[in-house]
PDB file of C-alpha atoms in Angstrom:
ATOM      1  CA  MET A  20      77.050  74.450 118.556  1.00  0.00           C
ATOM      2  CA  ILE A  21      80.279  75.721 117.023  1.00  0.00           C
ATOM      3  CA  GLN A  22      83.185  73.386 117.562  1.00  0.00           C
ATOM      4  CA  ARG A  23      86.778  74.441 118.259  1.00  0.00           C
ATOM      5  CA  SER A  24      88.083  73.628 114.782  1.00  0.00           C
ATOM      6  CA  ASN A  25      85.310  75.564 113.068  1.00  0.00           C
ATOM      7  CA  LEU A  26      86.430  79.039 114.106  1.00  0.00           C
ATOM      8  CA  LEU A  27      90.184  78.767 114.093  1.00  0.00           C
ATOM      9  CA  GLN A  28      90.298  80.493 110.731  1.00  0.00           C
ATOM     10  CA  VAL A  29      87.729  83.213 111.498  1.00  0.00           C
ATOM     11  CA  PHE A  30      88.230  86.271 109.381  1.00  0.00           C
ATOM     12  CA  CYS A  31      91.283  88.279 110.421  1.00  0.00           C
ATOM     13  CA  LEU A  32      91.296  91.846 109.092  1.00  0.00           C
ATOM     14  CA  GLY A  33      94.495  92.715 107.280  1.00  0.00           C
ATOM     15  CA  LEU A  34      94.882  96.191 105.802  1.00  0.00           C
ATOM     16  CA  SER A  35      97.436  98.293 103.983  1.00  0.00           C
ATOM     17  CA  VAL A  36      97.879 100.812 106.827  1.00  0.00           C
ATOM     18  CA  VAL A  37      99.891 103.238 104.710  1.00  0.00           C
ATOM     19  CA  THR A  38      97.213 103.319 102.004  1.00  0.00           C
ATOM     20  CA  TYR A  39      94.457 103.941 104.521  1.00  0.00           C
ATOM     21  CA  ALA A  40      96.377 106.523 106.524  1.00  0.00           C
ATOM     22  CA  GLN A  41      97.208 108.518 103.411  1.00  0.00           C
ATOM     23  CA  ALA A  42      93.636 108.427 102.102  1.00  0.00           C
ATOM     24  CA  VAL A  43      91.476 109.000 105.138  1.00  0.00           C
ATOM     25  CA  ASP A  44      90.763 112.358 106.814  1.00  0.00           C
ATOM     26  CA  ALA A  45      89.782 112.707 110.430  1.00  0.00           C
ATOM     27  CA  SER A  46      86.394 110.957 110.503  1.00  0.00           C
ATOM     28  CA  ALA A  47      83.461 110.612 112.806  1.00  0.00           C
ATOM     29  CA  LEU A  48      84.307 106.909 113.186  1.00  0.00           C
ATOM     30  CA  PRO A  49      87.363 106.770 115.483  1.00  0.00           C
ATOM     31  CA  ALA A  50      86.712 103.123 116.483  1.00  0.00           C
ATOM     32  CA  VAL A  51      86.531 102.083 112.832  1.00  0.00           C
ATOM     33  CA  ASP A  52      89.683 104.018 112.117  1.00  0.00           C
ATOM     34  CA  THR A  53      91.425 102.239 115.006  1.00  0.00           C
ATOM     35  CA  VAL A  54      90.626  98.856 113.482  1.00  0.00           C
ATOM     36  CA  LEU A  55      91.682  99.864 109.990  1.00  0.00           C
ATOM     37  CA  LEU A  56      94.945 101.399 111.140  1.00  0.00           C
ATOM     38  CA  HIS A  57      95.923  98.959 113.887  1.00  0.00           C
ATOM     39  CA  ASN A  58      93.767  95.827 113.396  1.00  0.00           C
ATOM     40  CA  PHE A  59      91.754  94.258 116.194  1.00  0.00           C
ATOM     41  CA  PRO A  60      93.703  93.887 119.444  1.00  0.00           C
ATOM     42  CA  THR A  61      94.502  90.379 120.584  1.00  0.00           C
ATOM     43  CA  GLN A  62      94.171  91.129 124.269  1.00  0.00           C
ATOM     44  CA  PRO A  63      90.601  90.014 125.251  1.00  0.00           C
ATOM     45  CA  THR A  64      89.629  93.060 127.346  1.00  0.00           C
ATOM     46  CA  ALA A  65      90.865  95.494 124.696  1.00  0.00           C
ATOM     47  CA  LEU A  66      89.131  93.504 122.002  1.00  0.00           C
ATOM     48  CA  ALA A  67      85.812  93.557 123.906  1.00  0.00           C
ATOM     49  CA  SER A  68      86.156  97.296 124.544  1.00  0.00           C
ATOM     50  CA  LEU A  69      86.885  98.151 120.931  1.00  0.00           C
ATOM     51  CA  THR A  70      84.034  95.949 119.705  1.00  0.00           C
ATOM     52  CA  GLU A  71      81.601  97.702 122.064  1.00  0.00           C
ATOM     53  CA  SER A  72      82.898 101.054 120.843  1.00  0.00           C
ATOM     54  CA  LEU A  73      82.160  99.976 117.279  1.00  0.00           C
ATOM     55  CA  PHE A  74      78.555  99.251 118.193  1.00  0.00           C
ATOM     56  CA  GLN A  75      78.202 102.562 120.016  1.00  0.00           C
ATOM     57  CA  GLU A  76      79.657 104.256 116.950  1.00  0.00           C
ATOM     58  CA  TYR A  77      77.067 102.619 114.757  1.00  0.00           C
ATOM     59  CA  THR A  78      74.264 103.584 117.159  1.00  0.00           C
ATOM     60  CA  ARG A  79      75.476 107.186 117.111  1.00  0.00           C
ATOM     61  CA  THR A  80      76.194 107.592 113.384  1.00  0.00           C
ATOM     62  CA  ARG A  81      74.163 104.815 111.726  1.00  0.00           C
ATOM     63  CA  ASN A  82      77.189 104.337 109.467  1.00  0.00           C
ATOM     64  CA  THR A  83      76.993 100.779 108.146  1.00  0.00           C
ATOM     65  CA  ALA A  84      80.765 100.415 108.082  1.00  0.00           C
ATOM     66  CA  ALA A  85      80.723 100.614 111.850  1.00  0.00           C
ATOM     67  CA  LEU A  86      78.128  97.852 111.996  1.00  0.00           C
ATOM     68  CA  VAL A  87      80.188  95.633 109.673  1.00  0.00           C
ATOM     69  CA  PHE A  88      83.283  96.064 111.784  1.00  0.00           C
ATOM     70  CA  TYR A  89      81.298  95.433 114.946  1.00  0.00           C
ATOM     71  CA  SER A  90      80.295  92.142 113.357  1.00  0.00           C
ATOM     72  CA  TYR A  91      83.937  91.423 112.671  1.00  0.00           C
ATOM     73  CA  GLY A  92      84.758  92.244 116.272  1.00  0.00           C
ATOM     74  CA  MET A  93      82.198  89.789 117.548  1.00  0.00           C
ATOM     75  CA  LEU A  94      83.641  87.119 115.358  1.00  0.00           C
ATOM     76  CA  GLN A  95      87.136  87.939 116.597  1.00  0.00           C
ATOM     77  CA  GLN A  96      85.841  87.453 120.171  1.00  0.00           C
ATOM     78  CA  ALA A  97      84.258  84.179 119.112  1.00  0.00           C
ATOM     79  CA  GLN A  98      87.692  83.096 117.915  1.00  0.00           C
ATOM     80  CA  TYR A  99      89.183  84.000 121.314  1.00  0.00           C
ATOM     81  CA  PHE A 100      86.559  81.889 123.122  1.00  0.00           C
ATOM     82  CA  VAL A 101      87.396  78.991 120.802  1.00  0.00           C
ATOM     83  CA  SER A 102      91.054  79.369 121.785  1.00  0.00           C
ATOM     84  CA  VAL A 103      90.179  78.955 125.478  1.00  0.00           C
ATOM     85  CA  ASN A 104      87.772  76.088 124.749  1.00  0.00           C
ATOM     86  CA  ASP A 105      84.663  78.058 125.746  1.00  0.00           C
ATOM     87  CA  VAL A 106      82.392  76.776 123.000  1.00  0.00           C
ATOM     88  CA  VAL A 107      79.220  78.190 124.533  1.00  0.00           C
ATOM     89  CA  HIS A 108      80.423  81.792 124.336  1.00  0.00           C
ATOM     90  CA  ALA A 109      82.144  81.100 121.015  1.00  0.00           C
ATOM     91  CA  SER A 110      78.801  80.002 119.559  1.00  0.00           C
ATOM     92  CA  GLU A 111      76.915  82.953 121.023  1.00  0.00           C
ATOM     93  CA  TYR A 112      79.398  85.541 119.750  1.00  0.00           C
ATOM     94  CA  ALA A 113      79.619  83.967 116.330  1.00  0.00           C
ATOM     95  CA  LYS A 114      75.861  83.920 115.962  1.00  0.00           C
ATOM     96  CA  THR A 115      75.692  87.596 116.944  1.00  0.00           C
ATOM     97  CA  GLY A 116      78.476  88.510 114.524  1.00  0.00           C
ATOM     98  CA  PHE A 117      76.824  86.737 111.616  1.00  0.00           C
ATOM     99  CA  PHE A 118      73.387  88.141 112.524  1.00  0.00           C
ATOM    100  CA  TYR A 119      74.604  91.766 112.360  1.00  0.00           C
ATOM    101  CA  LEU A 120      76.723  91.124 109.275  1.00  0.00           C
ATOM    102  CA  ASP A 121      73.653  89.786 107.516  1.00  0.00           C
ATOM    103  CA  GLU A 122      71.585  92.651 108.880  1.00  0.00           C
ATOM    104  CA  ALA A 123      74.051  95.124 107.354  1.00  0.00           C
ATOM    105  CA  VAL A 124      73.600  93.596 103.915  1.00  0.00           C
ATOM    106  CA  GLU A 125      69.821  93.195 104.136  1.00  0.00           C
ATOM    107  CA  GLY A 126      69.453  96.770 105.210  1.00  0.00           C
ATOM    108  CA  ASN A 127      71.583  98.012 102.325  1.00  0.00           C
ATOM    109  CA  GLU A 128      70.645  95.784  99.410  1.00  0.00           C
ATOM    110  CA  ASN A 129      71.491  98.486  96.884  1.00  0.00           C
ATOM    111  CA  GLU A 130      75.004  99.030  98.263  1.00  0.00           C
ATOM    112  CA  PRO A 131      77.283  96.406  96.700  1.00  0.00           C
ATOM    113  CA  ARG A 132      80.256  97.423  98.865  1.00  0.00           C
ATOM    114  CA  ILE A 133      78.523  96.039 101.959  1.00  0.00           C
ATOM    115  CA  ARG A 134      77.839  92.766 100.108  1.00  0.00           C
ATOM    116  CA  TYR A 135      81.467  92.732  99.055  1.00  0.00           C
ATOM    117  CA  LEU A 136      82.579  92.986 102.702  1.00  0.00           C
ATOM    118  CA  ARG A 137      80.348  90.093 103.673  1.00  0.00           C
ATOM    119  CA  ALA A 138      81.604  87.960 100.815  1.00  0.00           C
ATOM    120  CA  ARG A 139      85.194  88.891 101.674  1.00  0.00           C
ATOM    121  CA  MET A 140      84.760  87.504 105.131  1.00  0.00           C
ATOM    122  CA  ASP A 141      82.555  84.503 104.432  1.00  0.00           C
ATOM    123  CA  ALA A 142      84.753  83.243 101.642  1.00  0.00           C
ATOM    124  CA  TYR A 143      87.653  82.652 104.029  1.00  0.00           C
ATOM    125  CA  LEU A 144      85.725  80.991 106.832  1.00  0.00           C
ATOM    126  CA  PRO A 145      85.877  77.228 107.334  1.00  0.00           C
ATOM    127  CA  ALA A 146      83.604  75.284 105.038  1.00  0.00           C
ATOM    128  CA  GLU A 147      81.864  73.631 107.983  1.00  0.00           C
ATOM    129  CA  LEU A 148      80.144  76.896 108.919  1.00  0.00           C
ATOM    130  CA  GLY A 149      78.084  76.723 105.763  1.00  0.00           C
ATOM    131  CA  ARG A 150      78.614  80.354 104.762  1.00  0.00           C
ATOM    132  CA  CYS A 151      79.636  79.250 101.275  1.00  0.00           C
ATOM    133  CA  VAL A 152      75.992  79.289 100.221  1.00  0.00           C
ATOM    134  CA  ILE A 153      75.748  82.989 101.123  1.00  0.00           C
ATOM    135  CA  THR A 154      79.041  83.697  99.383  1.00  0.00           C
ATOM    136  CA  LEU A 155      77.818  82.106  96.172  1.00  0.00           C
ATOM    137  CA  ALA A 156      74.683  84.275  96.228  1.00  0.00           C
ATOM    138  CA  ASP A 157      76.727  87.421  97.032  1.00  0.00           C
ATOM    139  CA  THR A 158      79.342  86.851  94.382  1.00  0.00           C
ATOM    140  CA  GLU A 159      76.731  86.094  91.744  1.00  0.00           C
ATOM    141  CA  LEU A 160      75.204  89.508  92.379  1.00  0.00           C
ATOM    142  CA  LEU A 161      78.549  91.231  92.662  1.00  0.00           C
ATOM    143  CA  LEU A 162      79.780  89.931  89.310  1.00  0.00           C
ATOM    144  CA  LYS A 163      76.791  91.546  87.622  1.00  0.00           C
ATOM    145  CA  ALA A 164      78.056  94.994  88.701  1.00  0.00           C
ATOM    146  CA  GLN A 165      80.911  96.990  87.215  1.00  0.00           C
ATOM    147  CA  TRP A 166      84.234  96.603  89.039  1.00  0.00           C
ATOM    148  CA  ASP A 167      87.820  97.257  88.079  1.00  0.00           C
ATOM    149  CA  ARG A 168      90.074  94.330  87.137  1.00  0.00           C
ATOM    150  CA  ASP A 169      91.615  93.870  90.576  1.00  0.00           C
ATOM    151  CA  LEU A 170      88.287  93.868  92.460  1.00  0.00           C
ATOM    152  CA  THR A 171      86.805  91.503  89.909  1.00  0.00           C
ATOM    153  CA  ALA A 172      89.740  89.165  90.464  1.00  0.00           C
ATOM    154  CA  HIS A 173      89.019  89.210  94.243  1.00  0.00           C
ATOM    155  CA  ILE A 174      85.379  88.445  93.695  1.00  0.00           C
ATOM    156  CA  ASN A 175      86.255  85.568  91.321  1.00  0.00           C
ATOM    157  CA  ALA A 176      88.587  84.157  93.986  1.00  0.00           C
ATOM    158  CA  MET A 177      85.803  84.383  96.599  1.00  0.00           C
ATOM    159  CA  ARG A 178      83.412  82.624  94.313  1.00  0.00           C
ATOM    160  CA  TYR A 179      85.899  79.867  93.463  1.00  0.00           C
ATOM    161  CA  ARG A 180      86.497  79.185  97.164  1.00  0.00           C
ATOM    162  CA  ALA A 181      82.760  79.135  97.840  1.00  0.00           C
ATOM    163  CA  LEU A 182      82.213  76.599  95.055  1.00  0.00           C
ATOM    164  CA  GLN A 183      84.929  74.417  96.581  1.00  0.00           C
ATOM    165  CA  HIS A 184      83.555  74.788 100.127  1.00  0.00           C
ATOM    166  CA  CYS A 185      80.058  73.909  98.932  1.00  0.00           C
ATOM    167  CA  ARG A 186      81.541  70.823  97.249  1.00  0.00           C
ATOM    168  CA  LYS A 187      80.505  71.981  93.799  1.00  0.00           C
ATOM    169  CA  ASP A 188      83.754  70.585  92.386  1.00  0.00           C
ATOM    170  CA  GLU A 189      82.630  70.396  88.745  1.00  0.00           C
ATOM    171  CA  GLN A 190      81.306  73.959  88.773  1.00  0.00           C
ATOM    172  CA  ALA A 191      84.528  75.091  90.418  1.00  0.00           C
ATOM    173  CA  ARG A 192      86.540  73.357  87.661  1.00  0.00           C
ATOM    174  CA  GLN A 193      84.432  74.948  84.943  1.00  0.00           C
ATOM    175  CA  PHE A 194      84.624  78.342  86.590  1.00  0.00           C
ATOM    176  CA  SER A 195      88.417  78.118  86.792  1.00  0.00           C
ATOM    177  CA  ALA A 196      88.669  76.992  83.182  1.00  0.00           C
ATOM    178  CA  GLN A 197      86.407  79.797  82.035  1.00  0.00           C
ATOM    179  CA  LEU A 198      88.606  82.407  83.744  1.00  0.00           C
ATOM    180  CA  LYS A 199      91.827  80.673  82.717  1.00  0.00           C
ATOM    181  CA  THR A 200      93.248  81.512  86.135  1.00  0.00           C
ATOM    182  CA  VAL A 201      91.831  82.171  89.584  1.00  0.00           C
ATOM    183  CA  GLU A 202      93.721  84.125  92.230  1.00  0.00           C
ATOM    184  CA  THR A 203      94.292  81.830  95.206  1.00  0.00           C
ATOM    185  CA  THR A 204      95.492  82.808  98.666  1.00  0.00           C
ATOM    186  CA  GLY A 205      95.541  79.573 100.617  1.00  0.00           C
ATOM    187  CA  ASN A 206      93.348  79.327 103.725  1.00  0.00           C
ATOM    188  CA  ASP A 207      94.107  82.758 105.149  1.00  0.00           C
ATOM    189  CA  SER A 208      92.204  85.894 104.353  1.00  0.00           C
ATOM    190  CA  PRO A 209      94.527  88.089 102.252  1.00  0.00           C
ATOM    191  CA  ALA A 210      95.470  91.574 103.345  1.00  0.00           C
ATOM    192  CA  TRP A 211      93.345  94.352 101.906  1.00  0.00           C
ATOM    193  CA  ASP A 212      94.948  95.958  98.909  1.00  0.00           C
ATOM    194  CA  GLY A 213      94.860  99.545  97.719  1.00  0.00           C
ATOM    195  CA  GLU A 214      91.877  99.058  95.381  1.00  0.00           C
ATOM    196  CA  GLU A 215      89.805  97.634  98.197  1.00  0.00           C
ATOM    197  CA  VAL A 216      90.741 100.374 100.592  1.00  0.00           C
ATOM    198  CA  THR A 217      90.034 103.126  98.051  1.00  0.00           C
ATOM    199  CA  ASN A 218      86.920 101.735  96.373  1.00  0.00           C
ATOM    200  CA  ILE A 219      85.260  99.633  99.068  1.00  0.00           C
ATOM    201  CA  ILE A 220      86.243 100.756 102.574  1.00  0.00           C
ATOM    202  CA  LEU A 221      86.769 104.521 102.276  1.00  0.00           C
ATOM    203  CA  PRO A 222      83.450 105.284 100.570  1.00  0.00           C
ATOM    204  CA  LEU A 223      81.638 103.412 103.338  1.00  0.00           C
ATOM    205  CA  VAL A 224      83.616 105.073 106.124  1.00  0.00           C
ATOM    206  CA  LYS A 225      82.893 108.476 104.580  1.00  0.00           C
ATOM    207  CA  GLY A 226      79.193 107.576 104.162  1.00  0.00           C
ATOM    208  CA  HIS A 227      78.964 107.557 100.385  1.00  0.00           C
TER     209      HIS A 227
END
């Protein structure tokens, strides 16, 4: 069962609203657009409503971006239940969030952007959740693909954190030395930057 301390740092979506607003056209994913433009609401009822809308959006469009953000919404609700010391619901919602996030990747194995989104979230979760093992597998595959310099730097940072969380200290040291420098962001998930919005999120929202 998930303990209170384990979910306090659950992924919090941060986005460059200006970048997204300038790049996106009116889409068939209004619930996804709401999250990207305004983040997940903190009020529990509004959070639950938006998360349900994300699932309905996925059911209607089969757009995997909607499924990923539904997963994020479930994890945000898990974080809320942690905050009110309801560990039973926190555990249930977290398991559902992770299940659908993994389902999104497994159903789109040839789409590296989905894998990137999973790694982006998992890398900044508490080590006790054990998602570092998945992050190591994801980043190993991601680094075999062609990315621009900024996205590669993000992937390297995710991998470095995963090595640390999996207590592979010597490998983390060697990895850092090999790269000369690794972008670090502390314990909080960094805000999405323009490269991620343009090259990861928008193609998924637009369905290509």
